Amino acid sequence: MAQPQQQSEGTGAGKPPLRVGMVGYAFMGAAHSQGWRTAGRVFDLPLSPVLAAICGRDADAVRSAADRHGWAAAETDWRALVERDDIDLVDICTPGDSHAEIALAALAAGKHVLCEKPLANTVAEAEAMARAAETAQQNGRLAMVGFNYRRVPAAALARRMVAEGRLGVLRHVRVTYLQDWLVDPSFPLTWRLRKEQAGSGSLGDLGAHIVDLAQYLTGEHLAGVSALTETFVRERPLPGGVVQGLSAAPADGTGQVTVDDAALFTGRFPSGALASFEATRYATGRKNALRIELNGERGSLAFDLERLNELSYHDGTEPGAHAGFRRILVTEPDHPYLDAWWPPGHGLGYEHTFVHQARDLVHAVAEGRRPEPSFADGLQVQRVLAAVEESAGKNSVYTPIAA
């Protein structure tokens, strides 16, 4: 019988600490907490992550989150967290409208920074953040943006295979990210549906992920886009009668949705490869369906987040009589990240991407090298999102087709 793979477990004993302070404690806060709490117990890290303090505006809720996720202290003002002497790195898990302010303050205070995607709500904010990150790096402080899907082992393997030339020259890239949590028109008007807080809707929430993933896998930046966006339900009920950002509740208890519900766009890479993108929160029955396919002159690759331990690969150089897509089960110890996890065949899940994210950032900090994706990478994605919005504005009038 095959022997189980030996795990490497970093206990942190005798290693310098990397003391983390996190702003935000909801969905992403919980996911990032899992990453920081677990990374040093699985990987042999050069620094030992310490969950020093977590921050949120509601004192009772943030204290409860601290207790639940293992944070040593709780703050209700992010400025106080940034100023703490016992914090080396600030992890930003807040809505987009506060990313720039917190990140700029943290970098100015001499902290490393991890910021959730999208980097900011505007290109101008992202530019300021990228400039601050460049200056901070000269002083030994690093900044990374959290595109966690890069850390799925199958996606990292796909990047390796593309870089090795297994697909040859790329021709077509197709990416979709489909969810359905807004299908019900009675779903309340949360912050994610307000432009002043979220920046954009499905475009920034889902589109940012697939733009980054497409550029990461191809190794190219998009050169141009052509887009359409739509908001299907333009008025929604206010949660509890009010929503932050609205000075007064309308008489009917509803508020205006000011972001897109769906975005469709095409793009072109500098190599000449064509790309199509679809991001929607109105695909009934789809919960978190991200899929990307890359077609090249020598082969094709496909990745589906709902089968995140698998990669589909077609070798176009094989004889046609037995060629076709084959399933690669990405659980071997020589696959990305998997040397520290379970024996072959034992799959990982969504939460492991945040463990890998923490691992990669700890190594970058210890080695003093620019982490990937950097704030410059986040800025580049922000520029694509802005170009999509600009193109959609210009394409708002259809050219009629004759009967």
Short mmCIF file of C-alpha atoms in Angstrom, two decimals:
data_model
loop_
_atom_site.label_atom_id
_atom_site.label_comp_id
_atom_site.label_asym_id
_atom_site.label_seq_id
_atom_site.Cartn_x
_atom_site.Cartn_y
_atom_site.Cartn_z
CA MET A 1 0.00 0.00 0.00
CA ALA A 2 1.31 3.46 -0.88
CA GLN A 3 2.55 5.43 2.08
CA PRO A 4 0.79 8.74 2.88
CA GLN A 5 2.62 11.86 1.78
CA GLN A 6 4.60 13.46 4.59
CA GLN A 7 3.23 16.88 5.52
CA SER A 8 5.51 19.77 6.38
CA GLU A 9 4.09 21.78 9.23
CA GLY A 10 5.50 25.12 10.30
CA THR A 11 4.86 25.68 13.98
CA GLY A 12 6.40 29.15 14.00
CA ALA A 13 8.68 28.24 16.92
CA GLY A 14 11.85 30.30 16.88
CA LYS A 15 10.82 32.23 13.76
CA PRO A 16 10.41 36.01 13.59
CA PRO A 17 6.75 37.04 13.79
CA LEU A 18 4.75 38.77 11.07
CA ARG A 19 2.10 40.57 13.10
CA VAL A 20 -1.10 41.08 11.10
CA GLY A 21 -3.86 43.61 11.65
CA MET A 22 -7.03 43.19 9.60
CA VAL A 23 -9.72 45.76 8.78
CA GLY A 24 -13.07 44.09 8.12
CA TYR A 25 -14.52 40.90 9.57
CA ALA A 26 -17.39 39.74 7.35
CA PHE A 27 -17.13 37.29 4.40
CA MET A 28 -13.63 38.23 3.26
CA GLY A 29 -12.48 38.86 6.81
CA ALA A 30 -13.39 35.29 7.73
CA ALA A 31 -11.66 33.91 4.63
CA HIS A 32 -8.48 35.92 5.26
CA SER A 33 -8.51 34.93 8.94
CA GLN A 34 -8.57 31.29 7.85
CA GLY A 35 -5.59 31.93 5.61
CA TRP A 36 -3.45 33.66 8.24
CA ARG A 37 -4.40 31.19 10.94
CA THR A 38 -3.57 28.12 8.83
CA ALA A 39 -0.60 29.02 6.60
CA GLY A 40 2.10 28.53 9.22
CA ARG A 41 0.58 25.24 10.36
CA VAL A 42 0.79 23.75 6.86
CA PHE A 43 3.77 25.40 5.17
CA ASP A 44 7.28 25.83 6.51
CA LEU A 45 7.29 29.64 6.51
CA PRO A 46 10.26 31.96 7.13
CA LEU A 47 8.07 34.18 9.33
CA SER A 48 5.32 33.20 11.75
CA PRO A 49 1.97 34.95 11.11
CA VAL A 50 0.45 36.39 14.28
CA LEU A 51 -3.20 37.48 14.36
CA ALA A 52 -2.58 40.66 16.35
CA ALA A 53 -5.75 42.73 15.91
CA ILE A 54 -8.97 42.92 13.90
CA CYS A 55 -11.00 46.05 13.26
CA GLY A 56 -14.69 46.82 12.64
CA ARG A 57 -17.09 49.64 13.50
CA ASP A 58 -19.44 47.53 15.65
CA ALA A 59 -17.63 46.86 18.95
CA ASP A 60 -19.69 43.80 19.90
CA ALA A 61 -19.56 42.27 16.45
CA VAL A 62 -15.83 42.77 15.97
CA ARG A 63 -15.06 41.39 19.43
CA SER A 64 -17.15 38.33 18.57
CA ALA A 65 -15.26 37.97 15.27
CA ALA A 66 -11.93 38.27 17.09
CA ASP A 67 -12.90 35.49 19.48
CA ARG A 68 -14.26 33.28 16.70
CA HIS A 69 -11.29 33.64 14.35
CA GLY A 70 -8.45 33.83 16.85
CA TRP A 71 -7.45 37.51 16.82
CA ALA A 72 -5.73 38.74 19.98
CA ALA A 73 -7.31 42.20 20.05
CA ALA A 74 -10.18 44.20 18.54
CA GLU A 75 -10.38 47.82 17.39
CA THR A 76 -13.30 49.95 16.21
CA ASP A 77 -11.23 52.60 14.37
CA TRP A 78 -8.95 51.50 11.53
CA ARG A 79 -6.69 54.50 12.20
CA ALA A 80 -5.96 53.15 15.66
CA LEU A 81 -5.14 49.76 14.15
CA VAL A 82 -2.76 51.30 11.61
CA GLU A 83 -0.96 53.22 14.36
CA ARG A 84 -0.37 50.16 16.57
CA ASP A 85 3.30 49.31 17.14
CA ASP A 86 2.52 45.60 17.35
CA ILE A 87 1.36 45.34 13.72
CA ASP A 88 3.67 44.77 10.73
CA LEU A 89 1.06 44.18 8.01
CA VAL A 90 -2.41 45.63 7.44
CA ASP A 91 -4.92 43.38 5.63
CA ILE A 92 -7.81 45.36 4.08
CA CYS A 93 -11.11 43.46 3.70
CA THR A 94 -13.52 46.42 3.50
CA PRO A 95 -15.77 47.75 0.70
CA GLY A 96 -13.91 49.43 -2.13
CA ASP A 97 -14.64 53.01 -1.12
CA SER A 98 -12.23 52.74 1.84
CA HIS A 99 -9.39 50.78 0.20
CA ALA A 100 -7.35 53.77 -0.92
CA GLU A 101 -7.56 55.72 2.33
CA ILE A 102 -6.62 52.76 4.53
CA ALA A 103 -3.87 51.47 2.23
CA LEU A 104 -2.24 54.89 1.83
CA ALA A 105 -2.28 55.45 5.59
CA ALA A 106 -0.87 51.99 6.30
CA LEU A 107 1.96 52.35 3.79
CA ALA A 108 2.78 55.81 5.16
CA ALA A 109 2.91 54.28 8.65
CA GLY A 110 5.53 51.77 7.48
CA LYS A 111 3.28 48.71 7.25
CA HIS A 112 3.11 46.02 4.60
CA VAL A 113 -0.36 45.89 2.99
CA LEU A 114 -2.66 43.24 1.57
CA CYS A 115 -5.76 44.73 -0.08
CA GLU A 116 -8.76 42.83 -1.38
CA LYS A 117 -9.74 43.20 -5.02
CA PRO A 118 -10.65 45.30 -6.86
CA LEU A 119 -7.79 47.51 -5.72
CA ALA A 120 -9.93 50.67 -5.63
CA ASN A 121 -13.14 52.22 -6.93
CA THR A 122 -11.45 54.47 -9.49
CA VAL A 123 -8.32 54.55 -11.62
CA ALA A 124 -7.17 57.72 -9.84
CA GLU A 125 -7.35 55.99 -6.45
CA ALA A 126 -5.55 52.93 -7.81
CA GLU A 127 -2.82 55.12 -9.33
CA ALA A 128 -2.23 56.81 -5.97
CA MET A 129 -2.05 53.41 -4.28
CA ALA A 130 0.40 52.05 -6.85
CA ARG A 131 2.64 55.11 -6.51
CA ALA A 132 2.61 54.77 -2.71
CA ALA A 133 3.46 51.07 -3.02
CA GLU A 134 6.46 51.86 -5.24
CA THR A 135 7.74 54.38 -2.70
CA ALA A 136 7.10 51.99 0.19
CA GLN A 137 9.01 49.19 -1.53
CA GLN A 138 12.11 51.37 -1.60
CA ASN A 139 11.81 51.41 2.20
CA GLY A 140 11.29 47.66 2.47
CA ARG A 141 7.48 47.71 2.76
CA LEU A 142 5.45 45.62 0.31
CA ALA A 143 1.89 45.73 -1.03
CA MET A 144 -0.17 43.01 -2.66
CA VAL A 145 -3.73 42.85 -4.04
CA GLY A 146 -5.84 39.79 -3.20
CA PHE A 147 -6.78 37.97 -6.40
CA ASN A 148 -7.10 34.61 -4.66
CA TYR A 149 -8.06 32.54 -7.71
CA ARG A 150 -4.45 32.72 -8.87
CA ARG A 151 -3.78 30.47 -5.86
CA VAL A 152 -5.97 27.56 -6.99
CA PRO A 153 -3.39 24.82 -7.73
CA ALA A 154 -5.07 23.93 -11.05
CA ALA A 155 -4.96 27.57 -12.19
CA ALA A 156 -1.31 27.86 -11.18
CA LEU A 157 -0.59 24.66 -13.10
CA ALA A 158 -2.37 26.11 -16.15
CA ARG A 159 -0.13 29.18 -15.95
CA ARG A 160 2.95 26.93 -15.82
CA MET A 161 1.79 24.96 -18.86
CA VAL A 162 1.10 28.11 -20.90
CA ALA A 163 4.52 29.52 -19.95
CA GLU A 164 6.15 26.25 -21.03
CA GLY A 165 4.59 26.67 -24.48
CA ARG A 166 2.27 23.68 -24.23
CA LEU A 167 -0.48 25.60 -26.06
CA GLY A 168 1.77 27.41 -28.53
CA VAL A 169 0.57 30.79 -29.74
CA LEU A 170 -2.76 31.65 -28.09
CA ARG A 171 -5.74 32.35 -30.37
CA HIS A 172 -8.89 32.53 -28.20
CA VAL A 173 -9.61 33.07 -24.51
CA ARG A 174 -13.15 32.64 -23.12
CA VAL A 175 -14.03 33.55 -19.56
CA THR A 176 -17.35 33.55 -17.70
CA TYR A 177 -18.23 34.22 -14.07
CA LEU A 178 -21.88 33.51 -13.32
CA GLN A 179 -23.84 33.96 -10.08
CA ASP A 180 -27.55 34.28 -9.32
CA TRP A 181 -27.87 35.97 -5.92
CA LEU A 182 -29.64 39.05 -7.34
CA VAL A 183 -32.29 37.23 -9.38
CA ASP A 184 -34.95 37.92 -6.74
CA PRO A 185 -36.07 41.57 -7.16
CA SER A 186 -36.94 41.71 -3.45
CA PHE A 187 -33.30 41.19 -2.46
CA PRO A 188 -32.34 44.32 -0.45
CA LEU A 189 -30.21 47.25 -1.58
CA THR A 190 -26.86 46.39 0.01
CA TRP A 191 -23.60 48.34 -0.31
CA ARG A 192 -22.57 46.14 -3.25
CA LEU A 193 -25.37 47.76 -5.29
CA ARG A 194 -24.25 51.36 -4.64
CA LYS A 195 -21.58 52.83 -6.91
CA GLU A 196 -20.19 55.20 -4.28
CA GLN A 197 -19.29 52.22 -2.08
CA ALA A 198 -18.71 49.33 -4.50
CA GLY A 199 -17.36 51.25 -7.50
CA SER A 200 -19.22 48.97 -9.91
CA GLY A 201 -21.43 45.90 -9.75
CA SER A 202 -20.75 42.55 -11.40
CA LEU A 203 -17.95 44.23 -13.32
CA GLY A 204 -15.81 45.01 -10.27
CA ASP A 205 -17.03 42.15 -8.10
CA LEU A 206 -16.72 39.32 -10.65
CA GLY A 207 -15.17 40.95 -13.70
CA ALA A 208 -12.05 41.98 -11.79
CA HIS A 209 -11.38 38.32 -10.99
CA ILE A 210 -11.73 37.08 -14.56
CA VAL A 211 -9.71 39.94 -16.06
CA ASP A 212 -6.87 39.20 -13.65
CA LEU A 213 -7.12 35.44 -14.16
CA ALA A 214 -7.11 35.77 -17.96
CA GLN A 215 -4.09 38.06 -17.88
CA TYR A 216 -2.29 35.85 -15.35
CA LEU A 217 -2.81 32.67 -17.37
CA THR A 218 -1.92 34.20 -20.73
CA GLY A 219 0.99 36.27 -19.41
CA GLU A 220 -0.37 39.25 -21.37
CA HIS A 221 -2.27 42.46 -20.59
CA LEU A 222 -5.41 43.28 -22.55
CA ALA A 223 -4.81 45.94 -25.19
CA GLY A 224 -8.43 47.01 -25.75
CA VAL A 225 -12.06 46.12 -25.05
CA SER A 226 -15.59 46.57 -26.40
CA ALA A 227 -18.41 46.24 -23.89
CA LEU A 228 -22.08 46.18 -22.91
CA THR A 229 -23.48 46.42 -19.38
CA GLU A 230 -27.02 46.28 -18.01
CA THR A 231 -28.89 46.88 -14.77
CA PHE A 232 -31.97 44.64 -14.78
CA VAL A 233 -33.59 45.70 -11.50
CA ARG A 234 -33.12 49.41 -10.89
CA GLU A 235 -35.00 49.81 -7.58
CA ARG A 236 -34.63 47.55 -4.54
CA PRO A 237 -35.99 47.53 -0.97
CA LEU A 238 -33.89 49.27 1.64
CA PRO A 239 -32.64 46.91 4.37
CA GLY A 240 -34.37 48.07 7.54
CA GLY A 241 -35.68 51.09 5.65
CA VAL A 242 -32.25 52.73 5.23
CA VAL A 243 -28.96 52.10 3.50
CA GLN A 244 -25.64 53.78 4.09
CA GLY A 245 -25.03 56.48 1.51
CA LEU A 246 -28.68 57.52 1.22
CA SER A 247 -29.38 60.69 3.20
CA ALA A 248 -33.13 60.09 3.28
CA ALA A 249 -35.23 57.02 2.61
CA PRO A 250 -37.79 57.35 -0.21
CA ALA A 251 -41.41 57.16 0.81
CA ASP A 252 -41.85 53.69 -0.73
CA GLY A 253 -38.84 52.24 1.16
CA THR A 254 -36.80 51.52 -1.95
CA GLY A 255 -33.54 52.87 -3.28
CA GLN A 256 -31.84 53.10 -6.66
CA VAL A 257 -29.36 50.48 -7.83
CA THR A 258 -26.44 52.48 -9.24
CA VAL A 259 -24.19 49.69 -10.53
CA ASP A 260 -24.35 47.12 -13.30
CA ASP A 261 -25.97 43.72 -12.86
CA ALA A 262 -24.18 42.15 -15.82
CA ALA A 263 -21.24 42.96 -18.07
CA LEU A 264 -20.28 41.48 -21.44
CA PHE A 265 -17.12 42.49 -23.22
CA THR A 266 -14.63 41.35 -25.79
CA GLY A 267 -10.95 42.10 -25.80
CA ARG A 268 -7.74 41.71 -27.73
CA PHE A 269 -4.30 40.81 -26.41
CA PRO A 270 -1.11 42.31 -27.90
CA SER A 271 -0.24 38.92 -29.40
CA GLY A 272 -3.46 39.07 -31.45
CA ALA A 273 -5.41 36.58 -29.34
CA LEU A 274 -9.11 37.41 -28.95
CA ALA A 275 -10.97 37.18 -25.64
CA SER A 276 -14.57 37.23 -24.47
CA PHE A 277 -15.74 37.94 -20.91
CA GLU A 278 -19.12 37.55 -19.19
CA ALA A 279 -19.82 38.56 -15.60
CA THR A 280 -23.34 38.43 -14.19
CA ARG A 281 -25.21 38.07 -10.93
CA TYR A 282 -28.38 37.08 -12.86
CA ALA A 283 -27.54 33.58 -14.13
CA THR A 284 -30.35 31.66 -12.44
CA GLY A 285 -29.05 28.46 -10.87
CA ARG A 286 -25.38 29.46 -11.01
CA LYS A 287 -23.81 30.05 -7.60
CA ASN A 288 -20.11 30.65 -8.22
CA ALA A 289 -19.50 29.44 -11.75
CA LEU A 290 -16.15 30.74 -13.01
CA ARG A 291 -14.78 29.07 -16.13
CA ILE A 292 -11.87 29.92 -18.41
CA GLU A 293 -10.74 28.23 -21.61
CA LEU A 294 -7.57 29.02 -23.54
CA ASN A 295 -7.17 27.81 -27.13
CA GLY A 296 -3.75 27.85 -28.79
CA GLU A 297 -2.15 26.57 -31.97
CA ARG A 298 -0.81 23.45 -30.21
CA GLY A 299 -3.45 22.74 -27.58
CA SER A 300 -6.14 23.96 -25.21
CA LEU A 301 -6.69 24.27 -21.46
CA ALA A 302 -9.92 24.71 -19.49
CA PHE A 303 -10.49 25.38 -15.79
CA ASP A 304 -13.81 25.38 -13.93
CA LEU A 305 -13.94 26.73 -10.37
CA GLU A 306 -16.77 24.35 -9.52
CA ARG A 307 -14.26 21.53 -10.23
CA LEU A 308 -11.29 23.34 -8.80
CA ASN A 309 -9.07 20.28 -8.37
CA GLU A 310 -9.24 19.52 -12.09
CA LEU A 311 -7.74 20.90 -15.28
CA SER A 312 -8.87 19.90 -18.78
CA TYR A 313 -6.06 19.69 -21.35
CA HIS A 314 -6.05 18.87 -25.05
CA ASP A 315 -2.71 18.22 -26.75
CA GLY A 316 -3.29 19.26 -30.34
CA THR A 317 -0.03 17.61 -31.49
CA GLU A 318 -1.32 14.09 -30.79
CA PRO A 319 -2.70 11.95 -33.62
CA GLY A 320 -6.39 12.59 -34.16
CA ALA A 321 -7.30 8.93 -33.69
CA HIS A 322 -6.81 9.16 -29.91
CA ALA A 323 -6.64 12.90 -29.24
CA GLY A 324 -9.12 14.76 -27.07
CA PHE A 325 -9.50 16.61 -23.80
CA ARG A 326 -8.19 14.74 -20.79
CA ARG A 327 -8.73 15.35 -17.09
CA ILE A 328 -5.71 16.24 -14.97
CA LEU A 329 -6.42 15.70 -11.28
CA VAL A 330 -4.32 18.45 -9.69
CA THR A 331 -3.48 16.81 -6.36
CA GLU A 332 0.09 15.53 -6.92
CA PRO A 333 2.92 16.77 -4.66
CA ASP A 334 4.75 18.30 -7.64
CA HIS A 335 1.70 20.38 -8.55
CA PRO A 336 1.68 24.01 -7.25
CA TYR A 337 1.20 24.34 -3.46
CA LEU A 338 0.39 20.66 -2.94
CA ASP A 339 3.64 19.37 -1.47
CA ALA A 340 2.46 20.48 2.00
CA TRP A 341 -1.11 19.17 1.87
CA TRP A 342 -2.71 15.70 1.65
CA PRO A 343 -1.79 12.50 -0.20
CA PRO A 344 -2.55 12.46 -3.97
CA GLY A 345 -6.24 12.37 -4.80
CA HIS A 346 -7.35 14.31 -1.72
CA GLY A 347 -8.78 17.57 -3.05
CA LEU A 348 -8.60 21.09 -1.69
CA GLY A 349 -11.31 23.77 -1.50
CA TYR A 350 -12.03 27.48 -1.85
CA GLU A 351 -10.62 28.38 1.59
CA HIS A 352 -7.20 26.97 0.67
CA THR A 353 -6.66 29.78 -1.84
CA PHE A 354 -6.41 32.20 1.09
CA VAL A 355 -3.92 29.95 2.87
CA HIS A 356 -1.79 29.97 -0.29
CA GLN A 357 -2.19 33.74 -0.57
CA ALA A 358 -0.87 34.19 2.97
CA ARG A 359 1.99 31.78 2.26
CA ASP A 360 3.08 33.66 -0.86
CA LEU A 361 2.93 37.05 0.85
CA VAL A 362 4.92 35.84 3.87
CA HIS A 363 7.66 34.57 1.57
CA ALA A 364 7.70 37.86 -0.37
CA VAL A 365 8.00 39.87 2.85
CA ALA A 366 10.77 37.65 4.18
CA GLU A 367 12.70 37.85 0.90
CA GLY A 368 12.05 41.55 0.32
CA ARG A 369 10.74 41.00 -3.20
CA ARG A 370 7.71 42.46 -4.93
CA PRO A 371 4.67 40.22 -4.29
CA GLU A 372 2.37 39.09 -7.08
CA PRO A 373 -0.14 40.40 -7.85
CA SER A 374 1.29 43.78 -6.89
CA PHE A 375 -0.57 47.07 -6.60
CA ALA A 376 0.71 47.80 -10.11
CA ASP A 377 -1.10 44.65 -11.28
CA GLY A 378 -4.23 45.81 -9.43
CA LEU A 379 -3.98 49.19 -11.16
CA GLN A 380 -3.76 47.52 -14.56
CA VAL A 381 -6.96 45.56 -13.85
CA GLN A 382 -8.62 48.79 -12.68
CA ARG A 383 -7.75 50.39 -16.01
CA VAL A 384 -9.41 47.51 -17.85
CA LEU A 385 -12.56 47.89 -15.73
CA ALA A 386 -12.63 51.62 -16.48
CA ALA A 387 -12.21 50.93 -20.21
CA VAL A 388 -15.13 48.48 -20.06
CA GLU A 389 -17.36 51.10 -18.42
CA GLU A 390 -16.31 53.70 -20.98
CA SER A 391 -16.96 51.35 -23.87
CA ALA A 392 -20.34 50.30 -22.46
CA GLY A 393 -21.34 53.96 -22.22
CA LYS A 394 -20.53 54.46 -25.88
CA ASN A 395 -22.30 51.25 -26.94
CA SER A 396 -25.54 52.02 -25.10
CA VAL A 397 -27.44 52.53 -28.36
CA TYR A 398 -27.86 49.40 -30.49
CA THR A 399 -27.48 49.44 -34.24
CA PRO A 400 -30.86 48.14 -35.52
CA ILE A 401 -30.89 45.04 -37.69
CA ALA A 402 -33.23 45.11 -40.65
CA ALA A 403 -35.99 42.52 -40.72
#
